[in-house]
Each structure stands twice: as structure tokens, then as C-alpha cells.
Amino acid sequence: MQTAIEQTVFLSLKVALAAVALNLPFALLGGWLLARHHFRGKTVIETLVNMPLVLPPVVTGYFLLIVFGRNGLLGQWIFAATGVALSFTWQAAALAAAVVSFPLFANTVRVAIENVDPRLEEAGRVLRANRWQVFRRITLPLSRNGIAAGLFLCFARSLGEFGATIMVAGNIAGETRTIPLAIYSLVNQADERGALYLIAISIFLSYASLFAGQHLQRKWQNRGAV
């Protein structure tokens, strides 16, 4: 039992970290675009970004299965080109966690960037810095605590993902069985001791992630108030 639990925890951490890595560039880009640009159709984009927050996770997972399954819209091309079937692998679990947690990450990044004084960015442009240089040298450093808070929030949400994961990745022991799926399986097997042990680990990891995110966000807000 101990070995299986350790394997489940390690897999969950790997999936969550991969989800954060997948989301990071898109959250930075999306948060920056929504915070600093006004364009036609912006409301449509904002709605699409936030859709995973309101859709049932199983719907999100089913959509991912249609797109990335072996015979899916993109999955069949990936399989033909690489021989790799993405569905029902730990990578599929990471993709599901990334999609479900993306709105939390992107919205936190957006708020962090919105709280950077645009006059500082304008000063950088006056000094002939291009948009990338302004973002890298001014916007990103000044919003880093808020972005880090979003990162921890994304990590915590990824650890708890269940519905989308079971649809696109399944519940395969040692392959895709993350902590929530393992708890579900143990409860169905009437193994309350094992389930409670994993529940305690889940609560600890989630609390630690949220605490770190809240601490960084409060530090960022206090600095902005000075």
C-alpha cells in the first residue's frame, strides 16, 4: 500500500507540474493581452478563457478526448506522425489539468499586470524599448509576485482535477491514477484507511500551495499600496 501511495503522489505532482509548465507561456500571453489591449471580440476571448470554470469537467474531458484521442481531430495526426497516442497517458492527465486550471492562472496574471502602472511601461517605450523589452524588464518584474500566486493556484487546482482527467486519461493504476482518482478507487474498494491517508496528503499539498500563493499575492498587494 505504501508503495502504491507513493507512486500516486509522485504521479500527481508530476502531472500538476507539467500542467503548470504547459499553462505558463499561454497564461502570460493571455493575461498580458487581456490586461493591456482593447480589440474587437475581446469579450468573446474572455468568455472562452473562462469557459473551463463553468463547464462540467467531464464535458471538458470529453472535448479533449474528441480532439486528442487516437482517432480525434488532432490525435489521429499526432499518432500518424509520431506513433504516440496521447489519450489514456499521464500526459493526457496533465493536459486535462492544464485546461481546467488555465482560467485561474490567466486571470491572476491579468490582474497582476493590470496593477502595474502603465506610465512605467510608457516610459520604457519613450526610451525606445520595444514591447518585448518593456514586458521583460518592466511588466514582468513588477508583476512577478502576482504571477507566482497564479502559478501556485494553478498547481493546487491541477492536484485536485478529477472529472476531465478520468474522461481523457482514464483511471489506470501507476499510469494515470492521480490522488483524486486513487481516493475514488479506494472508497469504492471500501479501503477507508488508504483513502483517508491520501485525503490527508491532498489537504496538505493543497493548503501548502494555496498558502504560498496567498502569501505572494498579499506581498505584491502590500508593495503596490506603498
PDB file of C-alpha atoms in Angstrom:
ATOM      1  CA  MET A   1       0.000   0.000   0.000  1.00  0.00           C
ATOM      2  CA  GLN A   2       2.763   2.443   0.887  1.00  0.00           C
ATOM      3  CA  THR A   3       4.475   1.902  -2.469  1.00  0.00           C
ATOM      4  CA  ALA A   4       1.215   2.438  -4.364  1.00  0.00           C
ATOM      5  CA  ILE A   5       0.506   5.622  -2.421  1.00  0.00           C
ATOM      6  CA  GLU A   6       3.989   6.977  -3.038  1.00  0.00           C
ATOM      7  CA  GLN A   7       3.581   6.200  -6.727  1.00  0.00           C
ATOM      8  CA  THR A   8       0.231   8.006  -6.803  1.00  0.00           C
ATOM      9  CA  VAL A   9       1.599  11.084  -5.033  1.00  0.00           C
ATOM     10  CA  PHE A  10       4.638  11.237  -7.323  1.00  0.00           C
ATOM     11  CA  LEU A  11       2.415  10.929 -10.400  1.00  0.00           C
ATOM     12  CA  SER A  12       0.097  13.666  -9.117  1.00  0.00           C
ATOM     13  CA  LEU A  13       3.000  16.030  -8.517  1.00  0.00           C
ATOM     14  CA  LYS A  14       4.395  15.268 -11.982  1.00  0.00           C
ATOM     15  CA  VAL A  15       1.017  15.910 -13.619  1.00  0.00           C
ATOM     16  CA  ALA A  16       0.500  19.165 -11.703  1.00  0.00           C
ATOM     17  CA  LEU A  17       3.985  20.454 -12.513  1.00  0.00           C
ATOM     18  CA  ALA A  18       3.526  19.558 -16.183  1.00  0.00           C
ATOM     19  CA  ALA A  19       0.176  21.377 -16.200  1.00  0.00           C
ATOM     20  CA  VAL A  20       1.820  24.496 -14.769  1.00  0.00           C
ATOM     21  CA  ALA A  21       4.583  24.307 -17.382  1.00  0.00           C
ATOM     22  CA  LEU A  22       2.019  23.920 -20.179  1.00  0.00           C
ATOM     23  CA  ASN A  23      -0.023  26.856 -18.931  1.00  0.00           C
ATOM     24  CA  LEU A  24       2.790  29.294 -18.134  1.00  0.00           C
ATOM     25  CA  PRO A  25       3.504  30.764 -21.600  1.00  0.00           C
ATOM     26  CA  PHE A  26      -0.175  30.884 -22.572  1.00  0.00           C
ATOM     27  CA  ALA A  27      -1.213  32.414 -19.245  1.00  0.00           C
ATOM     28  CA  LEU A  28       1.461  35.100 -19.556  1.00  0.00           C
ATOM     29  CA  LEU A  29       0.470  35.894 -23.133  1.00  0.00           C
ATOM     30  CA  GLY A  30      -3.265  35.743 -22.483  1.00  0.00           C
ATOM     31  CA  GLY A  31      -3.082  37.746 -19.275  1.00  0.00           C
ATOM     32  CA  TRP A  32      -0.948  40.417 -20.947  1.00  0.00           C
ATOM     33  CA  LEU A  33      -3.231  40.702 -23.986  1.00  0.00           C
ATOM     34  CA  LEU A  34      -6.377  40.981 -21.878  1.00  0.00           C
ATOM     35  CA  ALA A  35      -4.783  43.437 -19.460  1.00  0.00           C
ATOM     36  CA  ARG A  36      -3.124  45.785 -21.940  1.00  0.00           C
ATOM     37  CA  HIS A  37      -5.076  45.567 -25.191  1.00  0.00           C
ATOM     38  CA  HIS A  38      -8.550  46.507 -26.334  1.00  0.00           C
ATOM     39  CA  PHE A  39      -9.751  44.859 -29.529  1.00  0.00           C
ATOM     40  CA  ARG A  40     -12.914  43.749 -31.243  1.00  0.00           C
ATOM     41  CA  GLY A  41     -14.061  40.400 -29.924  1.00  0.00           C
ATOM     42  CA  LYS A  42     -12.277  40.768 -26.588  1.00  0.00           C
ATOM     43  CA  THR A  43     -15.412  39.692 -24.710  1.00  0.00           C
ATOM     44  CA  VAL A  44     -15.545  36.532 -26.826  1.00  0.00           C
ATOM     45  CA  ILE A  45     -11.936  35.704 -25.927  1.00  0.00           C
ATOM     46  CA  GLU A  46     -12.538  36.433 -22.232  1.00  0.00           C
ATOM     47  CA  THR A  47     -15.557  34.126 -22.269  1.00  0.00           C
ATOM     48  CA  LEU A  48     -13.604  31.324 -23.953  1.00  0.00           C
ATOM     49  CA  VAL A  49     -10.772  31.679 -21.427  1.00  0.00           C
ATOM     50  CA  ASN A  50     -13.223  31.337 -18.538  1.00  0.00           C
ATOM     51  CA  MET A  51     -15.329  28.511 -20.008  1.00  0.00           C
ATOM     52  CA  PRO A  52     -13.474  25.724 -18.134  1.00  0.00           C
ATOM     53  CA  LEU A  53     -14.543  27.380 -14.867  1.00  0.00           C
ATOM     54  CA  VAL A  54     -18.239  26.804 -15.560  1.00  0.00           C
ATOM     55  CA  LEU A  55     -18.288  23.730 -17.796  1.00  0.00           C
ATOM     56  CA  PRO A  56     -18.665  20.376 -16.032  1.00  0.00           C
ATOM     57  CA  PRO A  57     -15.148  18.891 -16.012  1.00  0.00           C
ATOM     58  CA  VAL A  58     -16.416  15.730 -17.717  1.00  0.00           C
ATOM     59  CA  VAL A  59     -17.555  17.892 -20.642  1.00  0.00           C
ATOM     60  CA  THR A  60     -14.094  19.411 -20.873  1.00  0.00           C
ATOM     61  CA  GLY A  61     -12.571  15.933 -20.717  1.00  0.00           C
ATOM     62  CA  TYR A  62     -14.898  14.630 -23.421  1.00  0.00           C
ATOM     63  CA  PHE A  63     -13.975  17.564 -25.649  1.00  0.00           C
ATOM     64  CA  LEU A  64     -10.280  16.815 -25.124  1.00  0.00           C
ATOM     65  CA  LEU A  65     -10.922  13.164 -25.961  1.00  0.00           C
ATOM     66  CA  ILE A  66     -12.624  14.151 -29.216  1.00  0.00           C
ATOM     67  CA  VAL A  67      -9.716  16.401 -30.134  1.00  0.00           C
ATOM     68  CA  PHE A  68      -6.702  14.472 -28.816  1.00  0.00           C
ATOM     69  CA  GLY A  69      -7.925  10.869 -28.745  1.00  0.00           C
ATOM     70  CA  ARG A  70      -6.191   8.400 -31.053  1.00  0.00           C
ATOM     71  CA  ASN A  71      -8.929   8.923 -33.646  1.00  0.00           C
ATOM     72  CA  GLY A  72      -9.552  12.538 -32.648  1.00  0.00           C
ATOM     73  CA  LEU A  73      -9.372  15.661 -34.763  1.00  0.00           C
ATOM     74  CA  LEU A  74      -5.728  16.263 -33.845  1.00  0.00           C
ATOM     75  CA  GLY A  75      -4.928  12.993 -32.128  1.00  0.00           C
ATOM     76  CA  GLN A  76      -5.025  10.994 -35.348  1.00  0.00           C
ATOM     77  CA  TRP A  77      -2.463  13.316 -36.927  1.00  0.00           C
ATOM     78  CA  ILE A  78      -0.235  13.151 -33.856  1.00  0.00           C
ATOM     79  CA  PHE A  79      -0.439   9.360 -33.887  1.00  0.00           C
ATOM     80  CA  ALA A  80       0.299   9.172 -37.627  1.00  0.00           C
ATOM     81  CA  ALA A  81       3.311  11.479 -37.292  1.00  0.00           C
ATOM     82  CA  THR A  82       4.820  10.160 -34.065  1.00  0.00           C
ATOM     83  CA  GLY A  83       3.174   6.824 -33.342  1.00  0.00           C
ATOM     84  CA  VAL A  84       2.175   8.217 -29.929  1.00  0.00           C
ATOM     85  CA  ALA A  85      -1.423   8.032 -28.713  1.00  0.00           C
ATOM     86  CA  LEU A  86      -1.896  10.879 -26.239  1.00  0.00           C
ATOM     87  CA  SER A  87      -5.146   9.707 -24.671  1.00  0.00           C
ATOM     88  CA  PHE A  88      -5.013   7.489 -21.558  1.00  0.00           C
ATOM     89  CA  THR A  89      -1.484   8.534 -20.661  1.00  0.00           C
ATOM     90  CA  TRP A  90      -0.121  10.726 -17.861  1.00  0.00           C
ATOM     91  CA  GLN A  91       0.460  13.418 -20.486  1.00  0.00           C
ATOM     92  CA  ALA A  92      -3.275  13.418 -21.184  1.00  0.00           C
ATOM     93  CA  ALA A  93      -3.879  13.841 -17.445  1.00  0.00           C
ATOM     94  CA  ALA A  94      -1.510  16.823 -17.467  1.00  0.00           C
ATOM     95  CA  LEU A  95      -3.328  18.315 -20.465  1.00  0.00           C
ATOM     96  CA  ALA A  96      -6.701  17.926 -18.729  1.00  0.00           C
ATOM     97  CA  ALA A  97      -5.361  19.549 -15.557  1.00  0.00           C
ATOM     98  CA  ALA A  98      -3.835  22.383 -17.599  1.00  0.00           C
ATOM     99  CA  VAL A  99      -7.068  23.175 -19.418  1.00  0.00           C
ATOM    100  CA  VAL A 100      -9.197  23.134 -16.261  1.00  0.00           C
ATOM    101  CA  SER A 101      -6.747  25.282 -14.274  1.00  0.00           C
ATOM    102  CA  PHE A 102      -5.888  27.715 -17.080  1.00  0.00           C
ATOM    103  CA  PRO A 103      -8.576  30.335 -16.271  1.00  0.00           C
ATOM    104  CA  LEU A 104      -7.321  30.687 -12.688  1.00  0.00           C
ATOM    105  CA  PHE A 105      -3.750  31.200 -13.889  1.00  0.00           C
ATOM    106  CA  ALA A 106      -4.597  33.567 -16.759  1.00  0.00           C
ATOM    107  CA  ASN A 107      -6.942  35.721 -14.677  1.00  0.00           C
ATOM    108  CA  THR A 108      -4.416  36.056 -11.860  1.00  0.00           C
ATOM    109  CA  VAL A 109      -1.742  37.095 -14.359  1.00  0.00           C
ATOM    110  CA  ARG A 110      -4.157  39.589 -15.888  1.00  0.00           C
ATOM    111  CA  VAL A 111      -4.897  41.225 -12.540  1.00  0.00           C
ATOM    112  CA  ALA A 112      -1.197  41.327 -11.682  1.00  0.00           C
ATOM    113  CA  ILE A 113      -0.351  43.092 -14.952  1.00  0.00           C
ATOM    114  CA  GLU A 114      -3.306  45.479 -14.657  1.00  0.00           C
ATOM    115  CA  ASN A 115      -1.875  46.647 -11.341  1.00  0.00           C
ATOM    116  CA  VAL A 116       1.429  47.633 -12.923  1.00  0.00           C
ATOM    117  CA  ASP A 117       1.442  51.394 -13.531  1.00  0.00           C
ATOM    118  CA  PRO A 118       1.173  51.781 -17.335  1.00  0.00           C
ATOM    119  CA  ARG A 119       3.149  55.034 -17.091  1.00  0.00           C
ATOM    120  CA  LEU A 120       6.223  52.978 -16.257  1.00  0.00           C
ATOM    121  CA  GLU A 121       5.737  50.936 -19.414  1.00  0.00           C
ATOM    122  CA  GLU A 122       5.215  54.116 -21.408  1.00  0.00           C
ATOM    123  CA  ALA A 123       8.462  55.482 -20.041  1.00  0.00           C
ATOM    124  CA  GLY A 124      10.216  52.381 -21.312  1.00  0.00           C
ATOM    125  CA  ARG A 125       8.762  52.901 -24.768  1.00  0.00           C
ATOM    126  CA  VAL A 126       9.831  56.543 -24.723  1.00  0.00           C
ATOM    127  CA  LEU A 127      13.360  55.254 -24.117  1.00  0.00           C
ATOM    128  CA  ARG A 128      12.952  53.226 -27.340  1.00  0.00           C
ATOM    129  CA  ALA A 129      12.460  49.823 -25.765  1.00  0.00           C
ATOM    130  CA  ASN A 130      10.301  47.522 -27.865  1.00  0.00           C
ATOM    131  CA  ARG A 131       7.229  45.725 -26.472  1.00  0.00           C
ATOM    132  CA  TRP A 132       9.169  42.582 -25.598  1.00  0.00           C
ATOM    133  CA  GLN A 133      11.835  44.568 -23.750  1.00  0.00           C
ATOM    134  CA  VAL A 134       9.183  46.552 -21.865  1.00  0.00           C
ATOM    135  CA  PHE A 135       7.410  43.340 -20.875  1.00  0.00           C
ATOM    136  CA  ARG A 136      10.604  41.554 -19.857  1.00  0.00           C
ATOM    137  CA  ARG A 137      12.291  44.414 -17.996  1.00  0.00           C
ATOM    138  CA  ILE A 138       9.333  46.320 -16.530  1.00  0.00           C
ATOM    139  CA  THR A 139       5.985  44.479 -16.623  1.00  0.00           C
ATOM    140  CA  LEU A 140       7.222  41.017 -15.702  1.00  0.00           C
ATOM    141  CA  PRO A 141       9.427  42.021 -12.715  1.00  0.00           C
ATOM    142  CA  LEU A 142       6.734  44.300 -11.275  1.00  0.00           C
ATOM    143  CA  SER A 143       4.033  41.654 -11.541  1.00  0.00           C
ATOM    144  CA  ARG A 144       6.135  38.613 -10.620  1.00  0.00           C
ATOM    145  CA  ASN A 145       4.562  38.015  -7.198  1.00  0.00           C
ATOM    146  CA  GLY A 146       1.072  38.051  -8.678  1.00  0.00           C
ATOM    147  CA  ILE A 147       2.175  35.717 -11.460  1.00  0.00           C
ATOM    148  CA  ALA A 148       3.766  33.396  -8.895  1.00  0.00           C
ATOM    149  CA  ALA A 149       0.485  33.413  -6.951  1.00  0.00           C
ATOM    150  CA  GLY A 150      -1.301  32.297 -10.115  1.00  0.00           C
ATOM    151  CA  LEU A 151       1.290  29.579 -10.607  1.00  0.00           C
ATOM    152  CA  PHE A 152       0.634  28.104  -7.157  1.00  0.00           C
ATOM    153  CA  LEU A 153      -3.122  28.397  -7.683  1.00  0.00           C
ATOM    154  CA  CYS A 154      -2.789  26.530 -10.979  1.00  0.00           C
ATOM    155  CA  PHE A 155      -0.686  23.856  -9.261  1.00  0.00           C
ATOM    156  CA  ALA A 156      -3.236  23.400  -6.471  1.00  0.00           C
ATOM    157  CA  ARG A 157      -6.144  23.149  -8.910  1.00  0.00           C
ATOM    158  CA  SER A 158      -4.236  20.648 -11.047  1.00  0.00           C
ATOM    159  CA  LEU A 159      -3.662  18.422  -8.000  1.00  0.00           C
ATOM    160  CA  GLY A 160      -7.406  18.191  -7.437  1.00  0.00           C
ATOM    161  CA  GLU A 161      -8.552  17.604 -11.014  1.00  0.00           C
ATOM    162  CA  PHE A 162     -10.843  14.581 -11.410  1.00  0.00           C
ATOM    163  CA  GLY A 163     -13.631  14.815 -13.998  1.00  0.00           C
ATOM    164  CA  ALA A 164     -11.686  15.837 -17.104  1.00  0.00           C
ATOM    165  CA  THR A 165      -8.823  13.519 -16.184  1.00  0.00           C
ATOM    166  CA  ILE A 166     -10.929  10.389 -15.917  1.00  0.00           C
ATOM    167  CA  MET A 167     -12.504  11.116 -19.306  1.00  0.00           C
ATOM    168  CA  VAL A 168      -9.349  11.696 -21.343  1.00  0.00           C
ATOM    169  CA  ALA A 169      -6.755   9.766 -19.308  1.00  0.00           C
ATOM    170  CA  GLY A 170      -8.759   7.061 -17.555  1.00  0.00           C
ATOM    171  CA  ASN A 171      -8.032   5.610 -14.135  1.00  0.00           C
ATOM    172  CA  ILE A 172      -5.043   3.359 -14.770  1.00  0.00           C
ATOM    173  CA  ALA A 173      -3.023   2.357 -11.712  1.00  0.00           C
ATOM    174  CA  GLY A 174       0.567   3.506 -11.984  1.00  0.00           C
ATOM    175  CA  GLU A 175      -0.118   5.359 -15.244  1.00  0.00           C
ATOM    176  CA  THR A 176      -2.888   7.943 -14.858  1.00  0.00           C
ATOM    177  CA  ARG A 177      -4.278   7.341 -11.359  1.00  0.00           C
ATOM    178  CA  THR A 178      -3.678  10.647  -9.596  1.00  0.00           C
ATOM    179  CA  ILE A 179      -4.636  11.350  -5.974  1.00  0.00           C
ATOM    180  CA  PRO A 180      -8.348  12.167  -6.628  1.00  0.00           C
ATOM    181  CA  LEU A 181      -8.747   9.075  -8.809  1.00  0.00           C
ATOM    182  CA  ALA A 182      -6.961   6.906  -6.257  1.00  0.00           C
ATOM    183  CA  ILE A 183      -9.237   8.189  -3.472  1.00  0.00           C
ATOM    184  CA  TYR A 184     -12.276   7.385  -5.611  1.00  0.00           C
ATOM    185  CA  SER A 185     -10.960   3.864  -6.262  1.00  0.00           C
ATOM    186  CA  LEU A 186     -10.074   3.210  -2.614  1.00  0.00           C
ATOM    187  CA  VAL A 187     -13.504   4.358  -1.421  1.00  0.00           C
ATOM    188  CA  ASN A 188     -15.161   2.028  -3.927  1.00  0.00           C
ATOM    189  CA  GLN A 189     -12.959  -0.777  -2.597  1.00  0.00           C
ATOM    190  CA  ALA A 190     -14.013   0.076   0.989  1.00  0.00           C
ATOM    191  CA  ASP A 191     -10.380   0.847   1.860  1.00  0.00           C
ATOM    192  CA  GLU A 192     -11.105   3.758   4.171  1.00  0.00           C
ATOM    193  CA  ARG A 193      -7.650   3.779   5.737  1.00  0.00           C
ATOM    194  CA  GLY A 194      -5.897   4.193   2.399  1.00  0.00           C
ATOM    195  CA  ALA A 195      -8.425   6.781   1.263  1.00  0.00           C
ATOM    196  CA  LEU A 196      -8.042   8.833   4.451  1.00  0.00           C
ATOM    197  CA  TYR A 197      -4.261   8.728   4.128  1.00  0.00           C
ATOM    198  CA  LEU A 198      -4.433  10.125   0.592  1.00  0.00           C
ATOM    199  CA  ILE A 199      -7.044  12.671   1.644  1.00  0.00           C
ATOM    200  CA  ALA A 200      -4.662  13.940   4.336  1.00  0.00           C
ATOM    201  CA  ILE A 201      -1.842  14.206   1.795  1.00  0.00           C
ATOM    202  CA  SER A 202      -4.157  16.004  -0.637  1.00  0.00           C
ATOM    203  CA  ILE A 203      -5.248  18.511   2.006  1.00  0.00           C
ATOM    204  CA  PHE A 204      -1.634  19.191   2.999  1.00  0.00           C
ATOM    205  CA  LEU A 205      -0.418  19.719  -0.576  1.00  0.00           C
ATOM    206  CA  SER A 206      -3.403  21.890  -1.493  1.00  0.00           C
ATOM    207  CA  TYR A 207      -3.109  24.001   1.654  1.00  0.00           C
ATOM    208  CA  ALA A 208       0.629  24.487   1.184  1.00  0.00           C
ATOM    209  CA  SER A 209       0.137  25.575  -2.436  1.00  0.00           C
ATOM    210  CA  LEU A 210      -2.684  27.979  -1.613  1.00  0.00           C
ATOM    211  CA  PHE A 211      -0.795  29.383   1.384  1.00  0.00           C
ATOM    212  CA  ALA A 212       2.255  30.116  -0.766  1.00  0.00           C
ATOM    213  CA  GLY A 213       0.088  31.734  -3.439  1.00  0.00           C
ATOM    214  CA  GLN A 214      -1.828  33.876  -0.935  1.00  0.00           C
ATOM    215  CA  HIS A 215       1.403  34.942   0.768  1.00  0.00           C
ATOM    216  CA  LEU A 216       2.945  36.080  -2.503  1.00  0.00           C
ATOM    217  CA  GLN A 217      -0.240  37.837  -3.598  1.00  0.00           C
ATOM    218  CA  ARG A 218      -0.519  39.708  -0.296  1.00  0.00           C
ATOM    219  CA  LYS A 219       3.150  40.689  -0.526  1.00  0.00           C
ATOM    220  CA  TRP A 220       2.546  42.005  -4.035  1.00  0.00           C
ATOM    221  CA  GLN A 221      -0.562  43.936  -2.982  1.00  0.00           C
ATOM    222  CA  ASN A 222       1.192  45.478   0.036  1.00  0.00           C
ATOM    223  CA  ARG A 223       4.066  46.600  -2.125  1.00  0.00           C
ATOM    224  CA  GLY A 224       1.644  48.181  -4.581  1.00  0.00           C
ATOM    225  CA  ALA A 225      -0.035  50.079  -1.757  1.00  0.00           C
ATOM    226  CA  VAL A 226       3.206  51.673  -0.597  1.00  0.00           C
TER     227      VAL A 226
END
